[in-house]
């Protein structure tokens, strides 16, 4: 463990010849592992042996220690812990191995070749440094491509292709984000189903039906609420989630806003005008449940209750009615 030479140290006083022994550099708990590393027979087989992270007395950081035999001596190389965005550990390990081989070669040839070996050493160092720079550049380029790919994928998942609303693949994370941004607030989820949409498709065709759905989406976006996540759940089913205090305290106010904004004007389809009819079910986040999937299920259940009552209206989720309904024998036909 005697220190014979120090090629470099950053900072300069981290390792010096005055330290004398390797164990003087290490905290007591890490000394046996590193000293044991020096005696491993594998070092003689021209390979690099690395130890897990150890701690130095003069540094707050942990260090990876790598060792390679050089005759009766051992070369040691230590690299501080990596931070996010730096060169990967495997690249540094390979660089350390090649650099230590170069040092060893230089030490064995120096007595015969003098300055020639020194020049080769510096050329090798320059080459290794260039490889590190190129590797970092390639990593940055790869990360940039990955970021763009993730952004593109995220946009496809978040947005419904037809309406541009939040899609059913991403509404949960959007709602969770709003909930985190407004801790302690209640919320309302409204499940909106279009009445007689099949007749629109049958009468005017699917192209006109798409225009009809896009107009519904545009009107949902215009709802005068302080917080709003409009979404397309599937087909002619839409949803919205809000934590606006006015409508969470009085859900009937949300129905009034929906009824006014969506039904205020007919939609122009070919030479005809068609009104928009909706049936809405609502459930309260923080009162009926704090589980997002349950919240949507409860609002869906309430929406079917509104349809059963004659369409064109709304219902607030009734937990007791829901419980009794669940106790009935299943008919296999969905909501009753």
mmCIF file of C-alpha atoms in Angstrom:
data_model
loop_
_atom_site.group_PDB
_atom_site.id
_atom_site.type_symbol
_atom_site.label_atom_id
_atom_site.label_comp_id
_atom_site.label_asym_id
_atom_site.label_seq_id
_atom_site.Cartn_x
_atom_site.Cartn_y
_atom_site.Cartn_z
ATOM 1 C CA UNK A 1 0.000 0.000 0.000
ATOM 2 C CA UNK A 2 2.966 2.404 -0.171
ATOM 3 C CA UNK A 3 2.438 5.325 -2.520
ATOM 4 C CA UNK A 4 5.411 5.437 -4.928
ATOM 5 C CA UNK A 5 4.254 8.057 -7.406
ATOM 6 C CA UNK A 6 1.353 10.415 -8.077
ATOM 7 C CA UNK A 7 0.740 11.282 -11.734
ATOM 8 C CA UNK A 8 -2.001 13.790 -11.064
ATOM 9 C CA UNK A 9 -4.612 14.670 -8.475
ATOM 10 C CA UNK A 10 -7.701 16.860 -8.641
ATOM 11 C CA UNK A 11 -7.722 18.793 -6.409
ATOM 12 C CA UNK A 12 -3.939 18.748 -6.174
ATOM 13 C CA UNK A 13 -3.857 18.059 -2.419
ATOM 14 C CA UNK A 14 -6.302 15.132 -2.579
ATOM 15 C CA UNK A 15 -3.458 12.606 -3.051
ATOM 16 C CA UNK A 16 0.227 13.494 -2.407
ATOM 17 C CA UNK A 17 3.457 11.609 -1.878
ATOM 18 C CA UNK A 18 3.451 12.880 1.695
ATOM 19 C CA UNK A 19 0.481 10.633 2.450
ATOM 20 C CA UNK A 20 2.813 7.633 2.461
ATOM 21 C CA UNK A 21 0.270 4.786 2.449
ATOM 22 C CA UNK A 22 -2.907 4.169 0.503
ATOM 23 C CA UNK A 23 -4.923 3.405 3.625
ATOM 24 C CA UNK A 24 -4.187 6.934 4.887
ATOM 25 C CA UNK A 25 -6.442 8.259 2.111
ATOM 26 C CA UNK A 26 -9.466 6.076 2.892
ATOM 27 C CA UNK A 27 -12.086 6.122 5.593
ATOM 28 C CA UNK A 28 -11.513 3.178 7.917
ATOM 29 C CA UNK A 29 -14.461 1.072 6.744
ATOM 30 C CA UNK A 30 -13.266 1.017 3.110
ATOM 31 C CA UNK A 31 -9.576 0.233 3.732
ATOM 32 C CA UNK A 32 -9.794 -3.617 3.793
ATOM 33 C CA UNK A 33 -11.614 -3.805 0.449
ATOM 34 C CA UNK A 34 -9.149 -1.585 -1.414
ATOM 35 C CA UNK A 35 -6.050 -3.183 0.131
ATOM 36 C CA UNK A 36 -7.491 -6.593 -0.744
ATOM 37 C CA UNK A 37 -7.856 -5.392 -4.328
ATOM 38 C CA UNK A 38 -4.083 -4.932 -4.603
ATOM 39 C CA UNK A 39 -3.402 -8.602 -3.884
ATOM 40 C CA UNK A 40 -5.812 -10.179 -6.320
ATOM 41 C CA UNK A 41 -4.083 -12.622 -8.694
ATOM 42 C CA UNK A 42 -6.308 -11.440 -11.550
ATOM 43 C CA UNK A 43 -4.297 -8.217 -11.761
ATOM 44 C CA UNK A 44 -1.351 -10.136 -13.220
ATOM 45 C CA UNK A 45 -3.446 -11.204 -16.221
ATOM 46 C CA UNK A 46 -3.384 -7.769 -17.849
ATOM 47 C CA UNK A 47 -6.948 -6.889 -16.893
ATOM 48 C CA UNK A 48 -8.550 -4.059 -15.022
ATOM 49 C CA UNK A 49 -10.020 -4.819 -11.594
ATOM 50 C CA UNK A 50 -12.503 -2.336 -10.173
ATOM 51 C CA UNK A 51 -13.872 -1.991 -6.666
ATOM 52 C CA UNK A 52 -17.220 -0.609 -5.613
ATOM 53 C CA UNK A 53 -17.480 3.010 -4.509
ATOM 54 C CA UNK A 54 -15.223 4.009 -1.617
ATOM 55 C CA UNK A 55 -14.871 7.202 0.366
ATOM 56 C CA UNK A 56 -11.767 9.344 0.724
ATOM 57 C CA UNK A 57 -11.004 11.205 3.934
ATOM 58 C CA UNK A 58 -10.454 14.530 2.117
ATOM 59 C CA UNK A 59 -13.433 14.394 -0.233
ATOM 60 C CA UNK A 60 -17.196 14.407 0.367
ATOM 61 C CA UNK A 61 -17.693 12.355 -2.809
ATOM 62 C CA UNK A 62 -17.481 8.622 -3.324
ATOM 63 C CA UNK A 63 -14.887 7.281 -5.781
ATOM 64 C CA UNK A 64 -14.701 4.227 -8.034
ATOM 65 C CA UNK A 65 -11.259 2.600 -7.637
ATOM 66 C CA UNK A 66 -9.720 0.628 -10.541
ATOM 67 C CA UNK A 67 -6.376 -1.232 -10.403
ATOM 68 C CA UNK A 68 -3.975 -2.726 -12.990
ATOM 69 C CA UNK A 69 -0.665 -4.513 -12.362
ATOM 70 C CA UNK A 70 2.589 -2.917 -13.506
ATOM 71 C CA UNK A 71 5.349 -5.402 -12.687
ATOM 72 C CA UNK A 72 5.588 -5.510 -8.907
ATOM 73 C CA UNK A 73 3.657 -2.285 -8.616
ATOM 74 C CA UNK A 74 -0.001 -1.496 -9.143
ATOM 75 C CA UNK A 75 -1.562 1.421 -10.982
ATOM 76 C CA UNK A 76 -4.652 2.853 -9.291
ATOM 77 C CA UNK A 77 -7.215 5.091 -10.929
ATOM 78 C CA UNK A 78 -10.113 6.758 -9.114
ATOM 79 C CA UNK A 79 -13.099 8.473 -10.707
ATOM 80 C CA UNK A 80 -15.609 10.543 -8.738
ATOM 81 C CA UNK A 81 -19.322 9.739 -8.756
ATOM 82 C CA UNK A 82 -21.062 10.610 -12.005
ATOM 83 C CA UNK A 83 -23.787 13.194 -12.164
ATOM 84 C CA UNK A 84 -26.712 13.097 -14.547
ATOM 85 C CA UNK A 85 -25.698 14.058 -18.084
ATOM 86 C CA UNK A 86 -22.045 13.059 -17.758
ATOM 87 C CA UNK A 87 -20.257 10.317 -19.671
ATOM 88 C CA UNK A 88 -21.536 6.825 -18.678
ATOM 89 C CA UNK A 89 -19.497 4.788 -16.181
ATOM 90 C CA UNK A 90 -18.758 2.052 -18.745
ATOM 91 C CA UNK A 91 -17.142 4.618 -21.053
ATOM 92 C CA UNK A 92 -15.007 6.006 -18.243
ATOM 93 C CA UNK A 93 -13.997 2.496 -17.145
ATOM 94 C CA UNK A 94 -12.829 1.661 -20.658
ATOM 95 C CA UNK A 95 -10.986 4.978 -20.873
ATOM 96 C CA UNK A 96 -9.346 4.309 -17.504
ATOM 97 C CA UNK A 97 -8.239 0.857 -18.636
ATOM 98 C CA UNK A 98 -6.633 2.125 -21.832
ATOM 99 C CA UNK A 99 -5.085 5.122 -20.112
ATOM 100 C CA UNK A 100 -3.547 2.920 -17.410
ATOM 101 C CA UNK A 101 -2.199 0.568 -20.054
ATOM 102 C CA UNK A 102 -0.574 3.576 -21.679
ATOM 103 C CA UNK A 103 0.976 4.644 -18.383
ATOM 104 C CA UNK A 104 2.276 1.156 -17.808
ATOM 105 C CA UNK A 105 3.723 0.987 -21.291
ATOM 106 C CA UNK A 106 5.333 4.388 -20.778
ATOM 107 C CA UNK A 107 6.879 3.326 -17.467
ATOM 108 C CA UNK A 108 8.408 0.166 -18.961
ATOM 109 C CA UNK A 109 9.796 1.880 -22.057
ATOM 110 C CA UNK A 110 10.838 5.180 -20.595
ATOM 111 C CA UNK A 111 14.322 4.087 -19.565
ATOM 112 C CA UNK A 112 15.123 3.079 -23.171
ATOM 113 C CA UNK A 113 13.175 5.530 -25.256
ATOM 114 C CA UNK A 114 13.025 8.648 -23.092
ATOM 115 C CA UNK A 115 11.206 11.462 -24.849
ATOM 116 C CA UNK A 116 9.795 9.228 -27.595
ATOM 117 C CA UNK A 117 7.601 7.359 -25.103
ATOM 118 C CA UNK A 118 6.526 10.590 -23.466
ATOM 119 C CA UNK A 119 5.418 11.887 -26.855
ATOM 120 C CA UNK A 120 3.492 8.644 -27.482
ATOM 121 C CA UNK A 121 1.863 8.986 -24.083
ATOM 122 C CA UNK A 122 0.617 12.490 -24.783
ATOM 123 C CA UNK A 123 -0.601 11.479 -28.235
ATOM 124 C CA UNK A 124 -2.524 8.608 -26.644
ATOM 125 C CA UNK A 125 -3.978 10.967 -24.056
ATOM 126 C CA UNK A 126 -5.075 13.336 -26.802
ATOM 127 C CA UNK A 127 -6.672 10.451 -28.694
ATOM 128 C CA UNK A 128 -8.541 9.261 -25.607
ATOM 129 C CA UNK A 129 -9.691 12.782 -24.846
ATOM 130 C CA UNK A 130 -11.027 13.136 -28.400
ATOM 131 C CA UNK A 131 -12.907 9.856 -28.001
ATOM 132 C CA UNK A 132 -14.523 11.140 -24.815
ATOM 133 C CA UNK A 133 -15.554 14.381 -26.515
ATOM 134 C CA UNK A 134 -17.002 12.465 -29.476
ATOM 135 C CA UNK A 135 -18.816 10.099 -27.145
ATOM 136 C CA UNK A 136 -20.346 13.012 -25.237
ATOM 137 C CA UNK A 137 -21.417 14.644 -28.512
ATOM 138 C CA UNK A 138 -22.996 11.397 -29.713
ATOM 139 C CA UNK A 139 -24.819 11.023 -26.392
ATOM 140 C CA UNK A 140 -26.138 14.585 -26.601
ATOM 141 C CA UNK A 141 -27.371 13.961 -30.153
ATOM 142 C CA UNK A 142 -28.980 10.668 -29.135
ATOM 143 C CA UNK A 143 -30.654 12.335 -26.128
ATOM 144 C CA UNK A 144 -31.981 15.109 -28.366
ATOM 145 C CA UNK A 145 -33.480 12.553 -30.774
ATOM 146 C CA UNK A 146 -34.966 10.611 -27.857
ATOM 147 C CA UNK A 147 -36.487 13.778 -26.405
ATOM 148 C CA UNK A 148 -38.115 14.644 -29.738
ATOM 149 C CA UNK A 149 -39.437 11.086 -30.136
ATOM 150 C CA UNK A 150 -40.890 11.130 -26.605
ATOM 151 C CA UNK A 151 -42.480 14.525 -27.232
ATOM 152 C CA UNK A 152 -44.050 13.278 -30.461
ATOM 153 C CA UNK A 153 -45.329 10.128 -28.755
ATOM 154 C CA UNK A 154 -46.665 12.121 -25.824
ATOM 155 C CA UNK A 155 -48.551 14.477 -28.144
ATOM 156 C CA UNK A 156 -50.113 11.525 -29.925
ATOM 157 C CA UNK A 157 -51.222 9.993 -26.649
ATOM 158 C CA UNK A 158 -52.416 13.205 -25.017
ATOM 159 C CA UNK A 159 -54.439 14.544 -27.946
ATOM 160 C CA UNK A 160 -57.416 12.872 -29.549
ATOM 161 C CA UNK A 161 -56.692 12.786 -33.270
ATOM 162 C CA UNK A 162 -60.152 13.982 -34.381
ATOM 163 C CA UNK A 163 -61.021 16.652 -31.806
ATOM 164 C CA UNK A 164 -57.687 17.706 -30.308
ATOM 165 C CA UNK A 165 -59.055 17.135 -26.803
ATOM 166 C CA UNK A 166 -57.231 15.096 -24.160
ATOM 167 C CA UNK A 167 -57.569 11.453 -25.176
ATOM 168 C CA UNK A 168 -58.673 8.494 -23.101
ATOM 169 C CA UNK A 169 -55.048 7.342 -22.967
ATOM 170 C CA UNK A 170 -53.903 10.373 -20.984
ATOM 171 C CA UNK A 171 -56.855 11.829 -19.092
ATOM 172 C CA UNK A 172 -55.828 10.176 -15.829
ATOM 173 C CA UNK A 173 -52.399 11.825 -15.692
ATOM 174 C CA UNK A 174 -53.900 15.197 -16.703
ATOM 175 C CA UNK A 175 -56.451 14.956 -13.891
ATOM 176 C CA UNK A 176 -53.812 13.870 -11.364
ATOM 177 C CA UNK A 177 -51.725 16.907 -12.319
ATOM 178 C CA UNK A 178 -54.645 19.279 -11.725
ATOM 179 C CA UNK A 179 -55.367 17.606 -8.375
ATOM 180 C CA UNK A 180 -51.733 18.066 -7.291
ATOM 181 C CA UNK A 181 -51.854 21.718 -8.346
ATOM 182 C CA UNK A 182 -54.973 22.334 -6.209
ATOM 183 C CA UNK A 183 -54.460 20.298 -3.022
ATOM 184 C CA UNK A 184 -57.474 19.994 -0.767
ATOM 185 C CA UNK A 185 -59.994 21.119 -3.402
ATOM 186 C CA UNK A 186 -63.017 19.140 -4.475
ATOM 187 C CA UNK A 187 -63.679 18.488 -8.154
ATOM 188 C CA UNK A 188 -66.436 17.520 -10.574
ATOM 189 C CA UNK A 189 -66.238 14.983 -13.377
ATOM 190 C CA UNK A 190 -69.011 15.308 -15.971
ATOM 191 C CA UNK A 191 -69.643 12.403 -18.351
ATOM 192 C CA UNK A 192 -71.256 13.856 -21.497
ATOM 193 C CA UNK A 193 -73.049 11.625 -24.002
ATOM 194 C CA UNK A 194 -74.523 12.975 -27.248
ATOM 195 C CA UNK A 195 -78.190 12.157 -27.756
ATOM 196 C CA UNK A 196 -79.146 10.522 -31.093
ATOM 197 C CA UNK A 197 -75.688 10.837 -32.636
ATOM 198 C CA UNK A 198 -76.275 7.648 -34.636
ATOM 199 C CA UNK A 199 -78.987 9.468 -36.574
ATOM 200 C CA UNK A 200 -76.461 12.153 -37.591
ATOM 201 C CA UNK A 201 -74.106 9.536 -39.037
ATOM 202 C CA UNK A 202 -76.922 7.636 -40.729
ATOM 203 C CA UNK A 203 -78.416 10.774 -42.255
ATOM 204 C CA UNK A 204 -75.379 12.774 -43.334
ATOM 205 C CA UNK A 205 -72.524 10.254 -43.342
ATOM 206 C CA UNK A 206 -69.456 9.822 -41.181
ATOM 207 C CA UNK A 207 -67.690 12.885 -42.580
ATOM 208 C CA UNK A 208 -70.490 15.106 -41.325
ATOM 209 C CA UNK A 209 -70.526 13.126 -38.091
ATOM 210 C CA UNK A 210 -66.854 13.998 -37.565
ATOM 211 C CA UNK A 211 -67.622 17.694 -38.092
ATOM 212 C CA UNK A 212 -70.437 17.390 -35.562
ATOM 213 C CA UNK A 213 -68.056 15.872 -32.970
ATOM 214 C CA UNK A 214 -65.435 18.551 -33.633
ATOM 215 C CA UNK A 215 -68.020 21.274 -33.014
ATOM 216 C CA UNK A 216 -68.960 19.669 -29.682
ATOM 217 C CA UNK A 217 -65.265 19.609 -28.731
ATOM 218 C CA UNK A 218 -64.855 23.292 -29.629
ATOM 219 C CA UNK A 219 -67.802 24.254 -27.448
ATOM 220 C CA UNK A 220 -66.491 22.202 -24.515
ATOM 221 C CA UNK A 221 -63.244 24.180 -24.678
ATOM 222 C CA UNK A 222 -65.182 27.456 -24.358
ATOM 223 C CA UNK A 223 -66.858 26.605 -21.054
ATOM 224 C CA UNK A 224 -66.323 29.551 -18.658
ATOM 225 C CA UNK A 225 -64.513 27.690 -15.868
ATOM 226 C CA UNK A 226 -61.355 28.615 -13.946
ATOM 227 C CA UNK A 227 -59.972 25.085 -14.389
ATOM 228 C CA UNK A 228 -60.969 22.709 -17.155
ATOM 229 C CA UNK A 229 -59.798 19.446 -18.731
ATOM 230 C CA UNK A 230 -62.077 18.583 -21.690
ATOM 231 C CA UNK A 231 -61.597 15.084 -23.091
ATOM 232 C CA UNK A 232 -62.996 12.682 -25.642
ATOM 233 C CA UNK A 233 -63.558 9.312 -24.014
ATOM 234 C CA UNK A 234 -64.806 7.281 -26.991
ATOM 235 C CA UNK A 235 -67.102 7.710 -29.984
ATOM 236 C CA UNK A 236 -69.784 10.225 -29.018
ATOM 237 C CA UNK A 237 -68.810 10.215 -25.321
ATOM 238 C CA UNK A 238 -66.991 13.202 -23.866
ATOM 239 C CA UNK A 239 -65.870 14.150 -20.402
ATOM 240 C CA UNK A 240 -64.666 17.139 -18.493
ATOM 241 C CA UNK A 241 -63.000 17.593 -15.137
ATOM 242 C CA UNK A 242 -62.929 20.837 -13.222
ATOM 243 C CA UNK A 243 -61.970 22.020 -9.748
ATOM 244 C CA UNK A 244 -63.720 25.376 -10.152
ATOM 245 C CA UNK A 245 -65.084 26.104 -6.625
ATOM 246 C CA UNK A 246 -68.373 27.549 -7.942
ATOM 247 C CA UNK A 247 -69.477 24.379 -9.740
ATOM 248 C CA UNK A 248 -68.070 21.937 -7.181
ATOM 249 C CA UNK A 249 -70.298 23.565 -4.576
ATOM 250 C CA UNK A 250 -73.278 23.629 -6.944
ATOM 251 C CA UNK A 251 -73.037 20.986 -9.726
ATOM 252 C CA UNK A 252 -76.307 22.274 -11.201
ATOM 253 C CA UNK A 253 -74.396 25.376 -12.231
ATOM 254 C CA UNK A 254 -72.092 23.214 -14.359
ATOM 255 C CA UNK A 255 -75.120 21.732 -16.116
ATOM 256 C CA UNK A 256 -76.386 25.240 -16.867
ATOM 257 C CA UNK A 257 -73.046 26.181 -18.407
ATOM 258 C CA UNK A 258 -72.930 22.958 -20.445
ATOM 259 C CA UNK A 259 -76.518 23.281 -21.590
ATOM 260 C CA UNK A 260 -76.013 26.896 -22.648
ATOM 261 C CA UNK A 261 -72.648 26.523 -24.355
ATOM 262 C CA UNK A 262 -73.298 23.273 -26.225
ATOM 263 C CA UNK A 263 -76.951 23.764 -27.176
ATOM 264 C CA UNK A 264 -76.922 27.540 -27.816
ATOM 265 C CA UNK A 265 -76.723 27.230 -31.633
ATOM 266 C CA UNK A 266 -77.432 24.444 -34.122
ATOM 267 C CA UNK A 267 -74.658 22.871 -36.203
ATOM 268 C CA UNK A 268 -74.664 23.440 -39.955
ATOM 269 C CA UNK A 269 -74.470 20.092 -41.797
ATOM 270 C CA UNK A 270 -74.778 20.296 -45.588
ATOM 271 C CA UNK A 271 -77.995 22.201 -46.224
ATOM 272 C CA UNK A 272 -79.536 21.455 -42.845
ATOM 273 C CA UNK A 273 -79.086 22.617 -39.284
ATOM 274 C CA UNK A 274 -78.941 20.126 -36.435
ATOM 275 C CA UNK A 275 -79.170 20.874 -32.731
ATOM 276 C CA UNK A 276 -76.911 19.167 -30.204
ATOM 277 C CA UNK A 277 -78.565 17.144 -27.471
ATOM 278 C CA UNK A 278 -76.651 15.897 -24.446
ATOM 279 C CA UNK A 279 -77.214 13.724 -21.391
ATOM 280 C CA UNK A 280 -74.817 14.321 -18.513
ATOM 281 C CA UNK A 281 -73.850 12.446 -15.373
ATOM 282 C CA UNK A 282 -71.673 13.963 -12.655
ATOM 283 C CA UNK A 283 -69.629 12.632 -9.743
ATOM 284 C CA UNK A 284 -67.695 14.616 -7.148
ATOM 285 C CA UNK A 285 -63.998 14.097 -6.536
ATOM 286 C CA UNK A 286 -63.188 14.228 -2.832
ATOM 287 C CA UNK A 287 -66.805 13.458 -1.855
ATOM 288 C CA UNK A 288 -67.933 10.383 -3.758
ATOM 289 C CA UNK A 289 -64.386 9.046 -4.224
ATOM 290 C CA UNK A 290 -60.727 10.019 -4.622
ATOM 291 C CA UNK A 291 -60.061 7.244 -7.109
ATOM 292 C CA UNK A 292 -60.086 8.596 -10.675
ATOM 293 C CA UNK A 293 -61.325 5.369 -12.278
ATOM 294 C CA UNK A 294 -64.177 5.118 -9.762
ATOM 295 C CA UNK A 295 -64.977 8.798 -10.314
ATOM 296 C CA UNK A 296 -65.453 8.254 -14.046
ATOM 297 C CA UNK A 297 -67.450 5.066 -13.479
ATOM 298 C CA UNK A 298 -69.779 6.892 -11.080
ATOM 299 C CA UNK A 299 -70.290 9.763 -13.532
ATOM 300 C CA UNK A 300 -70.935 7.228 -16.313
ATOM 301 C CA UNK A 301 -73.550 5.529 -14.123
ATOM 302 C CA UNK A 302 -75.231 8.866 -13.400
ATOM 303 C CA UNK A 303 -75.265 9.672 -17.133
ATOM 304 C CA UNK A 304 -77.202 6.489 -17.866
ATOM 305 C CA UNK A 305 -79.675 7.474 -15.170
ATOM 306 C CA UNK A 306 -80.153 10.773 -16.992
ATOM 307 C CA UNK A 307 -80.776 8.940 -20.277
ATOM 308 C CA UNK A 308 -83.320 6.665 -18.633
ATOM 309 C CA UNK A 309 -85.125 9.752 -17.383
ATOM 310 C CA UNK A 310 -85.680 10.902 -20.974
ATOM 311 C CA UNK A 311 -82.370 12.343 -22.274
ATOM 312 C CA UNK A 312 -81.527 16.001 -22.481
ATOM 313 C CA UNK A 313 -80.879 16.287 -18.749
ATOM 314 C CA UNK A 314 -78.382 15.522 -16.021
ATOM 315 C CA UNK A 315 -78.042 13.504 -12.846
ATOM 316 C CA UNK A 316 -75.660 13.657 -9.892
ATOM 317 C CA UNK A 317 -74.280 10.326 -8.749
ATOM 318 C CA UNK A 318 -76.379 8.737 -6.003
ATOM 319 C CA UNK A 319 -74.218 6.333 -3.927
ATOM 320 C CA UNK A 320 -77.190 4.574 -2.320
ATOM 321 C CA UNK A 321 -78.961 3.991 -5.629
ATOM 322 C CA UNK A 322 -75.695 2.702 -7.083
ATOM 323 C CA UNK A 323 -75.220 0.312 -4.141
ATOM 324 C CA UNK A 324 -78.727 -1.096 -4.448
ATOM 325 C CA UNK A 325 -78.353 -1.454 -8.204
ATOM 326 C CA UNK A 326 -75.174 -3.451 -7.739
ATOM 327 C CA UNK A 327 -77.001 -5.850 -5.427
ATOM 328 C CA UNK A 328 -79.431 -6.813 -8.183
ATOM 329 C CA UNK A 329 -78.676 -9.909 -10.285
ATOM 330 C CA UNK A 330 -76.638 -9.005 -13.357
ATOM 331 C CA UNK A 331 -78.419 -9.224 -16.722
ATOM 332 C CA UNK A 332 -75.209 -8.861 -18.735
ATOM 333 C CA UNK A 333 -76.567 -5.722 -20.429
ATOM 334 C CA UNK A 334 -74.483 -3.081 -18.721
ATOM 335 C CA UNK A 335 -76.143 -0.211 -16.839
ATOM 336 C CA UNK A 336 -79.761 -0.650 -15.769
#
